[in-house]
Amino acid sequence: MAGILDLLNSDLGKNIISGVSGSTGTDQNKTSSVLTMALPVLMKAMERNASTPEGAAGLMGALNSKHDGSILDNLGGLFGGGVDDNVKNDGSKILSHVLGSKQQGVEQVIGQKAGVDAGSVSNILKVAAPILMGVLGKQANQNNVSSQSDISGLLGGLLGGNDTANEQSFLEKILDADGDGSVIDDVAGMVLGGNKSKEGLGGLLGGLFGK
């Protein structure tokens, strides 16, 4: 299975970046940088949460109902007249649930690395989170995900099953960030600063996105 970041290189991914950029008033390149860092972090956090039966059941319940992937069927409508407040409120709840007390630290770290303020990161993620859940919902549907091991396998596969230790360490450090900025120095040169091949994290959903 390809990694989540392939989404951003697909035509759908470019539409998402452009739409999120327009709806949040953030530069398109910076929006892309934020999403490149944030999507794997959100996936890693979901993988952590789904490691318990309760967490897995909650995530599967969401993917089988509200977040079944239908949001991807009309992105033009989603971004066309400005993103609906209901979508942003939903995104805010997803972020709060997935990241919990780490949310502010994660937003600060990603903002520093992408060159935008934490508030802009928060706005981008509020729009992107429901879309990411839609991606997961569509993939869960296609793969008949019905158990905790299925959902963990799906998340692990999208993160790139053969991650290097550096990539895993990077995601763990961002998730454990306290927002003081020092984590940036700790991970300088890792993953996003290095010349990574397209394997692992960088290397979604080929069939789904027509790649």
Short mmCIF file of C-alpha atoms in Angstrom, two decimals:
data_model
loop_
_atom_site.label_atom_id
_atom_site.label_comp_id
_atom_site.label_asym_id
_atom_site.label_seq_id
_atom_site.Cartn_x
_atom_site.Cartn_y
_atom_site.Cartn_z
CA MET A 1 0.00 0.00 0.00
CA ALA A 2 1.28 3.47 -0.84
CA GLY A 3 1.79 6.09 1.84
CA ILE A 4 -0.53 8.90 2.86
CA LEU A 5 1.71 11.54 1.31
CA ASP A 6 1.06 10.21 -2.18
CA LEU A 7 -2.34 11.85 -1.73
CA LEU A 8 -0.74 15.27 -1.86
CA ASN A 9 1.03 14.49 -5.14
CA SER A 10 -2.16 13.27 -6.84
CA ASP A 11 -4.62 15.46 -8.72
CA LEU A 12 -7.04 15.15 -5.82
CA GLY A 13 -4.27 16.18 -3.43
CA LYS A 14 -3.51 19.29 -5.47
CA ASN A 15 -7.21 20.19 -5.41
CA ILE A 16 -7.23 19.74 -1.63
CA ILE A 17 -4.11 21.89 -1.15
CA SER A 18 -5.50 24.60 -3.42
CA GLY A 19 -8.91 24.53 -1.73
CA VAL A 20 -7.53 24.54 1.81
CA SER A 21 -5.13 27.34 0.86
CA GLY A 22 -7.95 29.45 -0.60
CA SER A 23 -10.33 28.83 2.27
CA THR A 24 -7.75 29.70 4.95
CA GLY A 25 -5.95 32.50 3.11
CA THR A 26 -2.61 30.74 3.53
CA ASP A 27 0.07 30.61 0.84
CA GLN A 28 -0.30 27.44 -1.25
CA ASN A 29 3.29 26.26 -0.78
CA LYS A 30 3.06 26.78 2.97
CA THR A 31 -0.29 24.98 3.05
CA SER A 32 1.36 22.07 1.25
CA SER A 33 4.22 22.05 3.78
CA VAL A 34 1.80 22.05 6.71
CA LEU A 35 -0.23 19.18 5.26
CA THR A 36 2.91 17.20 4.38
CA MET A 37 3.91 17.29 8.03
CA ALA A 38 0.47 17.18 9.63
CA LEU A 39 -1.20 14.28 7.78
CA PRO A 40 1.31 11.63 8.92
CA VAL A 41 1.21 13.07 12.46
CA LEU A 42 -2.60 12.82 12.55
CA MET A 43 -2.41 9.28 11.17
CA LYS A 44 0.18 8.32 13.78
CA ALA A 45 -2.01 9.78 16.53
CA MET A 46 -5.01 7.83 15.20
CA GLU A 47 -2.88 4.69 15.13
CA ARG A 48 -2.01 5.27 18.80
CA ASN A 49 -5.66 5.84 19.68
CA ALA A 50 -6.77 2.74 17.76
CA SER A 51 -4.34 0.56 19.71
CA THR A 52 -7.04 0.15 22.38
CA PRO A 53 -10.32 -1.67 21.67
CA GLU A 54 -12.31 1.42 22.70
CA GLY A 55 -10.27 3.71 20.45
CA ALA A 56 -10.53 1.35 17.50
CA ALA A 57 -14.29 0.96 17.98
CA GLY A 58 -14.75 4.73 18.13
CA LEU A 59 -12.74 5.30 14.97
CA MET A 60 -14.53 2.52 13.08
CA GLY A 61 -17.89 3.92 14.18
CA ALA A 62 -16.98 7.32 12.75
CA LEU A 63 -15.71 5.82 9.48
CA ASN A 64 -18.86 3.75 9.05
CA SER A 65 -21.19 6.70 9.53
CA LYS A 66 -20.35 10.38 9.15
CA HIS A 67 -16.88 9.89 7.69
CA ASP A 68 -17.61 7.32 5.00
CA GLY A 69 -15.68 9.12 2.28
CA SER A 70 -18.60 10.99 0.70
CA ILE A 71 -16.89 14.34 1.44
CA LEU A 72 -14.41 13.49 -1.35
CA ASP A 73 -17.20 13.25 -3.93
CA ASN A 74 -17.85 16.99 -4.02
CA LEU A 75 -14.70 18.89 -3.12
CA GLY A 76 -15.67 21.61 -5.60
CA GLY A 77 -18.81 22.20 -3.58
CA LEU A 78 -16.88 22.01 -0.32
CA PHE A 79 -14.41 24.72 -1.32
CA GLY A 80 -16.63 26.58 -3.81
CA GLY A 81 -18.35 29.09 -1.58
CA GLY A 82 -15.90 28.94 1.31
CA VAL A 83 -15.76 26.00 3.65
CA ASP A 84 -18.89 25.60 5.75
CA ASP A 85 -18.52 26.33 9.47
CA ASN A 86 -20.00 22.91 10.21
CA VAL A 87 -17.04 21.29 8.44
CA LYS A 88 -14.57 23.41 10.42
CA ASN A 89 -16.35 22.65 13.70
CA ASP A 90 -16.23 18.97 12.83
CA GLY A 91 -12.52 19.31 12.05
CA SER A 92 -11.94 21.01 15.37
CA LYS A 93 -13.61 18.12 17.21
CA ILE A 94 -11.56 15.56 15.26
CA LEU A 95 -8.30 17.35 16.13
CA SER A 96 -9.26 17.64 19.78
CA HIS A 97 -10.18 13.95 19.92
CA VAL A 98 -7.12 12.70 18.04
CA LEU A 99 -4.42 14.98 19.48
CA GLY A 100 -5.91 15.83 22.87
CA SER A 101 -3.57 17.87 25.07
CA LYS A 102 -0.85 17.65 22.40
CA GLN A 103 -2.79 19.72 19.86
CA GLN A 104 -1.27 23.10 20.67
CA GLY A 105 2.29 21.77 20.79
CA VAL A 106 1.86 19.93 17.49
CA GLU A 107 0.46 23.06 15.80
CA GLN A 108 3.33 25.18 17.10
CA VAL A 109 6.01 22.75 15.96
CA ILE A 110 4.52 22.33 12.48
CA GLY A 111 4.01 26.09 12.19
CA GLN A 112 7.63 26.81 13.04
CA LYS A 113 8.88 24.28 10.52
CA ALA A 114 6.48 25.43 7.77
CA GLY A 115 7.01 29.13 8.43
CA VAL A 116 3.45 29.99 9.44
CA ASP A 117 1.88 30.91 12.75
CA ALA A 118 0.19 28.25 14.87
CA GLY A 119 -3.22 29.84 14.29
CA SER A 120 -2.87 29.32 10.54
CA VAL A 121 -1.83 25.71 11.12
CA SER A 122 -4.94 25.24 13.25
CA ASN A 123 -7.16 26.71 10.51
CA ILE A 124 -5.58 24.47 7.86
CA LEU A 125 -5.99 21.35 9.99
CA LYS A 126 -9.63 22.11 10.83
CA VAL A 127 -10.41 21.97 7.11
CA ALA A 128 -8.07 19.06 6.35
CA ALA A 129 -9.09 16.75 9.22
CA PRO A 130 -12.60 15.91 7.89
CA ILE A 131 -11.07 15.31 4.44
CA LEU A 132 -8.47 12.96 5.93
CA MET A 133 -11.24 11.11 7.77
CA GLY A 134 -13.09 10.83 4.45
CA VAL A 135 -9.99 9.33 2.85
CA LEU A 136 -9.78 6.79 5.67
CA GLY A 137 -13.50 6.08 5.43
CA LYS A 138 -13.33 5.38 1.72
CA GLN A 139 -10.29 3.16 2.16
CA ALA A 140 -11.87 1.31 5.11
CA ASN A 141 -14.94 0.70 2.94
CA GLN A 142 -12.90 -0.67 0.05
CA ASN A 143 -10.92 -2.96 2.35
CA ASN A 144 -13.90 -4.15 4.43
CA VAL A 145 -12.30 -2.98 7.67
CA SER A 146 -14.27 -4.50 10.54
CA SER A 147 -11.92 -5.18 13.47
CA GLN A 148 -9.26 -3.52 15.59
CA SER A 149 -6.47 -5.34 13.76
CA ASP A 150 -7.98 -4.28 10.42
CA ILE A 151 -8.03 -0.60 11.37
CA SER A 152 -4.50 -0.76 12.82
CA GLY A 153 -3.32 -2.46 9.64
CA LEU A 154 -4.97 0.19 7.47
CA LEU A 155 -3.38 3.07 9.41
CA GLY A 156 0.00 1.35 9.54
CA GLY A 157 -0.12 0.67 5.82
CA LEU A 158 -0.98 4.26 4.97
CA LEU A 159 1.87 5.46 7.15
CA GLY A 160 4.17 3.21 5.13
CA GLY A 161 4.69 -0.17 6.72
CA ASN A 162 8.45 -0.04 6.21
CA ASP A 163 9.10 3.25 7.93
CA THR A 164 12.62 3.94 8.98
CA ALA A 165 13.29 4.44 12.68
CA ASN A 166 13.92 8.11 11.92
CA GLU A 167 10.45 8.61 10.48
CA GLN A 168 8.76 6.90 13.40
CA SER A 169 10.92 8.83 15.84
CA PHE A 170 10.06 12.09 14.09
CA LEU A 171 6.32 11.45 14.37
CA GLU A 172 6.61 10.40 17.99
CA LYS A 173 8.61 13.53 18.81
CA ILE A 174 6.10 15.83 17.15
CA LEU A 175 3.27 14.12 19.00
CA ASP A 176 5.15 14.50 22.26
CA ALA A 177 6.08 18.12 21.59
CA ASP A 178 5.40 20.54 24.41
CA GLY A 179 5.40 23.53 22.11
CA ASP A 180 8.63 25.09 23.36
CA GLY A 181 10.24 24.83 19.95
CA SER A 182 13.20 22.73 21.07
CA VAL A 183 11.85 19.68 19.28
CA ILE A 184 12.63 21.47 16.00
CA ASP A 185 16.34 21.24 16.79
CA ASP A 186 16.00 17.62 17.84
CA VAL A 187 14.53 16.58 14.52
CA ALA A 188 16.46 18.89 12.19
CA GLY A 189 17.62 16.87 9.22
CA MET A 190 15.16 14.06 9.92
CA VAL A 191 12.53 13.15 7.37
CA LEU A 192 11.38 16.56 6.21
CA GLY A 193 14.80 18.18 6.21
CA GLY A 194 16.60 15.28 4.58
CA ASN A 195 16.60 14.08 1.01
CA LYS A 196 14.21 11.21 1.40
CA SER A 197 13.29 8.88 -1.40
CA LYS A 198 9.61 8.31 -2.09
CA GLU A 199 9.61 5.17 0.01
CA GLY A 200 8.10 4.94 3.47
CA LEU A 201 6.11 8.01 4.41
CA GLY A 202 6.82 9.86 1.20
CA GLY A 203 6.25 7.07 -1.13
CA LEU A 204 -2.14 7.23 -0.77
CA LEU A 205 -4.35 5.13 -2.15
CA GLY A 206 -3.14 4.65 -5.72
CA GLY A 207 -6.36 3.12 -7.04
CA LEU A 208 -8.55 5.56 -5.16
CA PHE A 209 -6.80 8.59 -6.59
CA GLY A 210 -6.28 7.24 -10.06
CA LYS A 211 -2.52 7.02 -9.92
#
